Tab-separated table of C-alpha atoms in Angstrom:
chain	number	residue	atom	x	y	z
M	1	MET	CA	16.844	-4.315	-11.876
M	2	THR	CA	15.328	-2.510	-14.844
M	3	LEU	CA	11.823	-1.973	-16.051
M	4	CYS	CA	11.023	-4.435	-18.806
M	5	PRO	CA	7.809	-5.151	-20.765
M	6	GLY	CA	5.169	-6.908	-18.703
M	7	ARG	CA	6.766	-6.101	-15.338
M	8	ARG	CA	6.501	-3.233	-12.902
M	9	LEU	CA	8.465	-2.263	-9.834
M	10	GLY	CA	7.111	-2.042	-6.351
M	11	ARG	CA	5.420	-5.369	-5.717
M	12	CYS	CA	5.608	-5.474	-1.970
M	13	ARG	CA	3.232	-3.647	0.315
M	14	MET	CA	0.805	-5.326	2.660
M	15	GLY	CA	-2.475	-4.242	1.104
M	16	ARG	CA	-3.428	-2.269	4.193
M	17	CYS	CA	-4.818	1.197	4.905
M	18	ARG	CA	-4.124	2.680	8.332
M	19	ILE	CA	-6.361	4.933	10.417
M	20	TRP	CA	-4.911	7.897	12.227
M	21	ARG	CA	-6.149	8.477	15.779
M	22	ALA	CA	-4.713	11.767	17.020
M	23	ARG	CA	-5.759	13.477	20.234
M	24	LEU	CA	-6.741	16.755	18.668
M	25	ALA	CA	-9.197	19.460	19.569
M	26	PRO	CA	-12.729	17.971	19.757
M	27	ALA	CA	-13.845	19.768	16.593
M	28	ALA	CA	-11.053	18.155	14.563
M	29	CYS	CA	-10.867	14.739	16.196
M	30	ALA	CA	-13.679	13.189	14.171
M	31	VAL	CA	-12.075	14.458	10.972
M	32	ALA	CA	-8.715	12.916	11.875
M	33	LEU	CA	-10.351	9.567	12.569
M	34	LEU	CA	-11.526	9.473	8.974
M	35	THR	CA	-8.143	10.082	7.417
M	36	THR	CA	-6.493	7.040	5.855
M	37	CYS	CA	-3.006	6.535	4.584
M	38	PRO	CA	-3.092	6.199	0.795
M	39	ALA	CA	-0.946	3.905	-1.279
M	40	CYS	CA	-0.402	1.302	1.417
M	41	ALA	CA	-0.114	-1.604	-0.899
M	42	GLY	CA	2.116	-2.383	-3.943
M	43	PRO	CA	4.020	0.902	-4.166
M	44	PRO	CA	3.048	3.334	-5.367
M	45	TYR	CA	-0.493	1.888	-5.387
M	46	VAL	CA	-2.982	0.978	-2.671
M	47	THR	CA	-3.828	-2.141	-4.669
M	48	ASP	CA	-1.283	-4.941	-4.324
M	49	ASP	CA	-0.238	-7.838	-6.556
M	50	PRO	CA	0.888	-11.424	-5.912
M	51	GLU	CA	4.555	-11.207	-6.948
M	52	PRO	CA	6.948	-11.701	-4.006
M	53	THR	CA	10.433	-10.261	-3.682
M	54	ARG	CA	13.127	-12.289	-5.461
M	55	THR	CA	14.343	-15.228	-3.371
M	56	GLY	CA	17.341	-14.109	-1.333
M	57	GLY	CA	16.889	-10.491	-2.391
M	58	TRP	CA	15.750	-7.274	-0.720
M	59	GLU	CA	13.203	-4.682	-1.851
M	60	ASN	CA	13.233	-1.702	0.481
M	61	TYR	CA	11.543	1.708	0.585
M	62	VAL	CA	11.850	5.073	2.267
M	63	TYR	CA	8.420	6.658	1.887
M	64	LEU	CA	6.099	9.536	2.723
M	65	SER	CA	2.322	9.197	2.423
M	66	GLY	CA	-0.819	10.925	3.597
M	67	ALA	CA	-4.232	12.371	2.841
M	68	ASP	CA	-5.909	15.714	3.379
M	69	THR	CA	-9.457	15.825	4.745
M	70	LEU	CA	-11.136	19.167	5.379
M	71	GLY	CA	-7.793	20.847	5.996
M	72	VAL	CA	-6.403	18.095	8.231
M	73	THR	CA	-3.396	16.321	6.720
M	74	ALA	CA	-2.379	12.996	8.271
M	75	GLY	CA	-0.151	10.158	7.202
M	76	GLN	CA	3.190	8.575	7.844
M	77	ALA	CA	6.835	8.584	6.847
M	78	GLY	CA	8.908	5.496	7.307
M	79	VAL	CA	10.892	2.536	6.086
M	80	GLU	CA	9.562	-0.664	4.558
M	81	LEU	CA	11.728	-3.787	4.342
M	82	ASN	CA	10.907	-6.805	2.164
M	83	TYR	CA	12.971	-9.993	1.942
M	84	GLY	CA	12.577	-12.986	-0.356
M	85	ALA	CA	12.842	-15.690	2.294
M	86	ALA	CA	12.121	-18.653	-0.002
M	87	THR	CA	10.645	-19.495	-3.372
M	88	ASN	CA	7.269	-17.692	-3.618
M	89	LEU	CA	7.599	-16.371	-0.032
M	90	GLN	CA	8.224	-12.751	1.006
M	91	LEU	CA	8.580	-11.415	4.555
M	92	SER	CA	7.768	-7.735	5.181
M	93	LEU	CA	8.230	-5.200	7.965
M	94	THR	CA	7.052	-1.568	7.981
M	95	VAL	CA	8.430	0.873	10.569
M	96	PRO	CA	6.498	4.170	10.375
M	97	GLU	CA	6.461	7.592	11.996
M	98	ASP	CA	2.893	8.925	12.085
M	99	TYR	CA	2.052	12.606	11.735
M	100	VAL	CA	-0.941	14.940	11.825
M	101	SER	CA	-0.839	18.546	10.615
M	102	LEU	CA	-3.501	20.784	12.174
M	103	HIS	CA	-2.478	24.144	13.625
M	104	GLY	CA	1.064	22.786	13.644
M	105	LEU	CA	2.706	19.409	13.072
M	106	ARG	CA	2.444	16.535	15.552
M	107	ALA	CA	4.372	13.295	15.031
M	108	GLY	CA	5.093	10.085	16.873
M	109	ALA	CA	6.067	6.459	16.414
M	110	GLY	CA	3.446	4.424	14.553
M	111	ASP	CA	2.325	0.813	14.778
M	112	PHE	CA	4.619	-1.727	13.092
M	113	ASP	CA	3.247	-3.951	10.319
M	114	VAL	CA	4.586	-7.503	9.900
M	115	GLY	CA	3.461	-9.622	6.951
M	116	ALA	CA	4.198	-12.697	4.836
M	117	LYS	CA	3.235	-12.955	1.171
M	118	TYR	CA	2.922	-16.467	-0.263
M	119	ARG	CA	2.283	-16.936	-3.977
M	120	PHE	CA	0.307	-20.179	-4.265
M	121	LEU	CA	-0.480	-19.980	-7.983
M	122	HIS	CA	2.164	-19.194	-10.629
M	123	PRO	CA	1.091	-20.567	-14.043
M	124	ALA	CA	3.179	-20.468	-17.214
M	125	ASP	CA	3.218	-17.227	-19.205
M	126	GLU	CA	1.081	-18.719	-21.968
M	127	SER	CA	-1.676	-19.669	-19.515
M	128	TRP	CA	-4.727	-17.453	-19.061
M	129	LEU	CA	-4.777	-18.210	-15.352
M	130	PRO	CA	-3.512	-15.365	-13.119
M	131	ASP	CA	-0.825	-15.453	-10.484
M	132	ALA	CA	-2.365	-15.511	-7.000
M	133	ALA	CA	-1.022	-14.883	-3.492
M	134	LEU	CA	-2.160	-14.687	0.107
M	135	PHE	CA	-0.644	-11.803	2.086
M	136	PRO	CA	-1.694	-11.763	5.774
M	137	ALA	CA	-0.301	-8.892	7.839
M	138	VAL	CA	-0.447	-8.123	11.562
M	139	THR	CA	-0.378	-4.598	12.979
M	140	LEU	CA	1.532	-4.503	16.265
M	141	PRO	CA	0.154	-1.859	18.686
M	142	ILE	CA	3.356	-0.083	19.641
M	143	ALA	CA	2.495	3.422	18.415
M	144	ALA	CA	3.078	6.536	20.455
M	145	ARG	CA	0.274	7.451	22.868
M	146	SER	CA	-1.258	9.987	20.464
M	147	PHE	CA	-1.383	7.549	17.527
M	148	GLY	CA	-2.685	4.080	16.779
M	149	THR	CA	-5.651	2.168	18.156
M	150	GLY	CA	-3.841	0.453	21.016
M	151	HIS	CA	-4.903	-2.949	19.689
M	152	ALA	CA	-3.444	-5.467	17.259
M	153	SER	CA	-5.263	-6.090	13.991
M	154	LEU	CA	-5.061	-8.678	11.221
M	155	PHE	CA	-5.524	-8.036	7.498
M	156	VAL	CA	-5.924	-11.075	5.209
M	157	PRO	CA	-6.089	-10.293	1.466
M	158	VAL	CA	-5.810	-12.322	-1.730
M	159	TRP	CA	-4.137	-10.664	-4.726
M	160	LEU	CA	-4.303	-11.648	-8.416
M	161	GLU	CA	-2.307	-10.546	-11.466
M	162	LYS	CA	-1.971	-11.130	-15.199
M	163	ASP	CA	0.603	-9.585	-17.564
M	164	PHE	CA	0.079	-8.963	-21.276
M	165	GLY	CA	3.257	-7.692	-22.873
M	166	LYS	CA	3.821	-4.135	-21.632
M	167	TRP	CA	0.492	-4.178	-19.770
M	168	SER	CA	-0.161	-5.538	-16.295
M	169	THR	CA	-3.498	-5.811	-14.477
M	170	PHE	CA	-3.742	-6.811	-10.828
M	171	GLY	CA	-5.981	-6.517	-7.797
M	172	GLY	CA	-8.173	-8.240	-5.263
M	173	GLY	CA	-8.763	-7.428	-1.626
M	174	GLY	CA	-9.300	-8.737	1.831
M	175	PHE	CA	-10.842	-8.408	5.274
M	176	ASP	CA	-9.386	-6.536	8.239
M	177	LEU	CA	-10.078	-7.787	11.777
M	178	ASN	CA	-9.808	-4.430	13.545
M	179	ALA	CA	-10.277	-4.668	17.304
M	180	GLY	CA	-10.539	-1.884	19.849
M	181	ALA	CA	-13.000	0.717	21.086
M	182	GLY	CA	-14.482	2.694	18.209
M	183	GLN	CA	-12.922	0.424	15.579
M	184	ARG	CA	-14.766	-1.677	12.988
M	185	ASN	CA	-13.913	-4.755	10.983
M	186	ASN	CA	-13.639	-3.642	7.373
M	187	ALA	CA	-12.862	-4.685	3.807
M	188	LEU	CA	-10.570	-3.267	1.128
M	189	LEU	CA	-11.047	-3.976	-2.591
M	190	GLY	CA	-8.979	-2.601	-5.444
M	191	TRP	CA	-7.906	-3.094	-9.050
M	192	ALA	CA	-5.147	-1.488	-11.124
M	193	LEU	CA	-3.874	-1.318	-14.693
M	194	THR	CA	-0.273	-0.347	-15.516
M	195	ARG	CA	1.908	-0.036	-18.619
M	196	SER	CA	5.661	0.066	-19.168
M	197	ILE	CA	6.951	2.897	-21.360
M	198	GLY	CA	10.483	2.376	-22.585
M	199	ALA	CA	13.182	1.092	-20.255
M	200	ARG	CA	12.612	3.521	-17.366
M	201	TRP	CA	8.954	4.521	-17.024
M	202	ASN	CA	5.855	2.711	-15.795
M	203	ILE	CA	2.484	4.460	-15.346
M	204	GLY	CA	-0.872	3.240	-14.092
M	205	ILE	CA	-4.321	3.884	-12.712
M	206	GLU	CA	-6.296	2.163	-9.953
M	207	ILE	CA	-9.632	2.300	-8.197
M	208	TYR	CA	-10.101	1.063	-4.640
M	209	HIS	CA	-12.954	0.837	-2.158
M	210	GLN	CA	-12.714	0.856	1.652
M	211	THR	CA	-15.579	0.082	4.008
M	212	PRO	CA	-15.713	2.033	7.323
M	213	THR	CA	-12.752	1.373	9.600
M	214	THR	CA	-14.093	3.195	12.672
M	215	SER	CA	-17.501	3.972	14.108
M	216	ALA	CA	-17.056	7.574	12.898
M	217	ALA	CA	-15.850	6.738	9.379
M	218	THR	CA	-17.797	6.359	6.143
M	219	THR	CA	-17.319	4.144	3.097
M	220	ALA	CA	-14.709	5.549	0.706
M	221	THR	CA	-14.001	4.992	-2.983
M	222	ASN	CA	-10.889	6.545	-4.538
M	223	VAL	CA	-9.091	6.680	-7.858
M	224	GLY	CA	-5.315	6.889	-7.993
M	225	PHE	CA	-2.732	7.662	-10.658
M	226	GLY	CA	0.800	6.315	-10.288
M	227	ALA	CA	4.223	6.577	-11.922
M	228	ILE	CA	7.546	4.793	-11.449
M	229	TYR	CA	10.869	6.048	-12.825
M	230	GLN	CA	13.887	3.741	-12.875
M	231	VAL	CA	16.776	6.032	-11.892
M	232	ALA	CA	19.527	3.398	-11.931
M	233	LYS	CA	19.926	-0.379	-11.772
M	234	HIS	CA	18.995	-0.635	-8.096
M	235	TRP	CA	17.076	2.605	-7.546
M	236	ALA	CA	13.609	3.851	-8.510
M	237	LEU	CA	11.419	6.849	-7.681
M	238	MET	CA	7.679	6.297	-7.178
M	239	ALA	CA	4.693	8.587	-6.752
M	240	SER	CA	0.911	8.363	-6.772
M	241	GLY	CA	-2.121	10.415	-5.851
M	242	GLY	CA	-5.773	10.949	-6.559
M	243	PRO	CA	-9.135	12.216	-5.333
M	244	GLY	CA	-11.981	10.554	-3.495
M	245	LEU	CA	-14.999	9.613	-5.617
M	246	GLN	CA	-17.492	8.795	-2.868
M	247	LYS	CA	-18.097	11.555	-0.331
M	248	PRO	CA	-14.649	13.069	-0.994
M	249	GLN	CA	-14.999	15.439	1.951
M	250	HIS	CA	-14.575	12.354	4.142
M	251	ALA	CA	-12.511	10.065	1.887
M	252	GLY	CA	-9.544	12.415	1.548
M	253	ASN	CA	-9.560	14.754	-1.430
M	254	ALA	CA	-5.765	14.975	-1.817
M	255	ALA	CA	-4.182	11.566	-1.212
M	256	PHE	CA	-0.477	11.169	-2.012
M	257	TYR	CA	2.478	8.787	-1.817
M	258	PHE	CA	6.212	9.246	-2.581
M	259	SER	CA	9.032	6.757	-2.146
M	260	LEU	CA	12.587	5.861	-3.038
M	261	GLN	CA	13.013	2.146	-3.727
M	262	TYR	CA	16.188	0.077	-3.455
M	263	THR	CA	16.404	-3.491	-4.763
M	264	ASP	CA	19.315	-5.917	-4.884
């Protein structure tokens, strides 16, 4: 798979930001509750798009992501598997290892994410209508004792996209039913613009907005810059990062994401 005009790699994530709940010292616990995992959607972006994995094909990632808030760095490293189960249908599974770095590194198994992306609108290229997909995802509460909320949650977003030659614009958002003590139902909205450069490079920018996910959190708005480099036919390197725009001391002033993608 190569980068070609009007297409970008990494159309797969579940459009979901995770909250880290580490049992830290009381002075740092509230800070850790505010830290979200950046770039949890269409790698390397937080914002996702409606294009599913090719029918019968795989699109898999090994990734590292996180955010720094007032000296506390939290995030996850893991594996994401995406399979094109049928025409316009993608099945996804994310298996993470959560971590928090504060006076040393603490890590443990994270909650699994299971999702299904269904593209219900796929007009002809000459149409001005966008592609559109529904991508519900369930978080399974199997994290280690020091991580996770201990409760399942459901995120239901709708994603839109339109390509114009070497340019692609996509975005949307959804609502997260986030149960558990101290948790709050929340919404995520985002939009991105990307451009292919030659046969190997794709760069982009996005802006996304997250309402509070816990009783201790605040609303966050972030900007992100991303890049994808096609190393070989089946392999690509991806990276993104950016600052918080709204109360950055709480939103995470050094968000980042790195991954190695394999497609067949």
